[in-house]
Amino acid sequence: MRLRDSNLAKLDHEDFDVLIIGGGINGAVSAAALAGQGARVALIDRGDFAGYTSQSSSNLAWGGIKYMEGAEFALVRKLCMSRNRLLLTYPSSVKEVRFYVNMAKGFRLPRLVLYLGAWLYWLIGNGFTQKPRLLSKQTIDREEPIIRTEGGQGGFEYSDAYLVDNDARFVFNFIRDGLDHGAIVSNYVESLGASRDGKGHWVTEAKDLVSGREFSIRSRLLINACGPLVDHHNELTGEVTPHHHLFSKGVHLIVDRITQANRVLTFFADDGRLFFVIPMGPKSCIGTTDTQVTALPPVVTDEDRHFILDNVNKRLNLQKPLTQDDIIAERCGVRPLVASTKKGENTYADWTSLSRKHAVDVDVEARHISIFGGKITDCLNVGEEVAAKVAELGIALPYRGHSWYGEPSSAIRNEFFHQAKLMGLDDMTAPESSERLSTRLWRRYQASALSLLEDIRQDPRMAEVLLHGTEYIRCEITHAARCEMVVKLEDFLRRRSKIALVARHETVHQAPGLMEACRILFGDEAQARYDEYFADGMVADAKPAQRAHAQGA
Ligand SMILES: Cc1cc2nc3c(=O)[nH]c(=O)nc-3n(C[C@H](O)[C@H](O)[C@H](O)COP(=O)(O)OP(=O)(O)OC[C@H]3O[C@@H](n4cnc5c(N)ncnc54)[C@H](O)[C@@H]3O)c2cc1C
């Protein structure tokens, strides 16, 4: 029986301490924190894990240098500490990266003021990263000739961190941690609403969106981690909270690699906001926009594309300006911003003053928790805060204090790399790959990477690239089929891997090996899942050319 099917049967029949609605970063860390400390946890998501906002971030673990302009030093301190903790506990998947800032003349603040600000930022972050550095125009010309420096005043460089394998993969690894500690989890299960029974327990009406079957899930406590849809779900359950969400849309475009250096090119866009060219494997991810929206889900407009392309074209010495034809994939999401529900407080009018902090609202009597806002950077704090509130609400956490996050110990890591060396694994590295196979497998699969080595020992074909034009080898697909709850092809191509972001849609379509991958992932349903993925209009945020075609553009 497949993992999802067995979990669905358990959701239907067992009683849980906690049911979490939503498998974005906030739901995923809550599941990992609670299951790791011994609670009986269930989690459902109406789409795929990280399939909504948490697949559309800038992939940064950062201290929020831009909030310093608004003097939000306490928030910056907290985020810097969160970033440092991720760097320490996820050394292979969260890496320090340099932000290479180029400034135009006449910017609202002089370069030296910003440079001093970068030092203050560094100090606020306990000097955990490399020190800032002042950049003259000549240095920029020498080190990054792609940057247009004429009419500029030079710049400076500072450090933050980024998620090497993408936000969605990072989130999935918390889902996996939850599963490893006994959480019962399923994607494509929607909560239709919940109410309390005579004993005060929550009964959530759920629908399996694959089979259409409806059933109930019973839990003593309910956590609403629906991201931008938190308010919507609270309406379904009749919960009234001190906070609600307002939304800011952010779009990124992915294009061929702009600079080979592994640094984030940083500018101030025409609207005065920070604007980045971020490394994403073999490609560059450019963005972002910041537009107030009320309608969900957000969509990328031509205005968004023009804003990003114009800004980058103005600031770089490209041989040929980037056009819409250069876009390989698009990412689009809304930042859920926390606003007070009190009448007259926090409207779009005070947009800039809206805090970027998260809020965890607790209804003690109903044993209900709503998580508002949040950042991937701050996820460990969210997990800890939620676990503390759950314990306060009387749910026993028998293993309180058990370390529920972080990469496996150095003993397991050393054993993995030792076995990989004995097998000559890195000699099997595919030409498509820019890094050692052992490094990549360890980062993505952590302790499970040892079982991938076993697969390769048993059958060396397991180390062959299955999807040509990508770096994915056969055993990664068999592992995904076994352990990663892949329901649709998009789940694998867009979120467990980042193939749909870095390879053009046509390239993926023509990749030899794709049908074999579908057979491994979906068995008898291979053709149906393949057809579903390549049908017009699928994967709204990853296939710009195809969607434009579908819209008649
Ligand atoms: C453009 C942009 C850039 C960003 N950049 C960064 C960054 O660089 N660094 C950083 O730290 N943060 C960043 N953020 C912020 C961060 O990405 C978000 O705050 C975070 O991902 C929100 O996670 P979430 O779990 O609250 O919501 P989501 O990821 O949206 O998860 C909510 C889940 O709930 C599910 N759901 C909703 N309703 C139901 C229902 N009825 N039944 C079942 N499931 C349901 C949804 O399907 C969804 O998967 C960025 C955000 C954006 C938009």
CSV table of C-alpha atoms in Angstrom, one decimal, residues 10 32 52 79 90 94 117 122 171 186 203 288 294-295 307 322 357 364 372 410 459 472 501 511 516 546:
chain,number,residue,atom,x,y,z
A,10,LYS,CA,-5.5,6.3,9.5
A,32,ALA,CA,7.7,18.3,12.9
A,52,TYR,CA,0.9,27.7,-2.3
A,79,LEU,CA,15.4,37.3,12.0
A,90,TYR,CA,21.2,23.1,8.2
A,94,VAL,CA,21.2,26.8,4.0
A,117,GLY,CA,24.0,50.3,8.0
A,122,TRP,CA,26.4,42.6,10.7
A,171,VAL,CA,9.5,22.6,3.5
A,186,SER,CA,-1.6,13.7,3.4
A,203,VAL,CA,-14.4,17.1,14.1
A,288,THR,CA,10.6,40.7,-6.9
A,294,THR,CA,-7.0,41.3,-2.4
A,295,ALA,CA,-7.9,38.5,-4.8
A,307,PHE,CA,8.6,45.7,-14.2
A,322,LEU,CA,16.0,40.1,-21.6
A,357,LYS,CA,6.3,39.6,12.2
A,364,VAL,CA,-8.0,28.7,24.7
A,372,PHE,CA,-0.7,34.5,10.8
A,410,SER,CA,28.2,14.4,12.0
A,459,ASP,CA,21.8,-2.0,-9.0
A,472,TYR,CA,18.2,13.5,-11.4
A,501,LEU,CA,11.9,25.8,-12.6
A,511,ALA,CA,13.3,14.5,-21.9
A,516,GLU,CA,9.9,5.8,-17.3
A,546,GLN,CA,2.3,27.6,-22.1
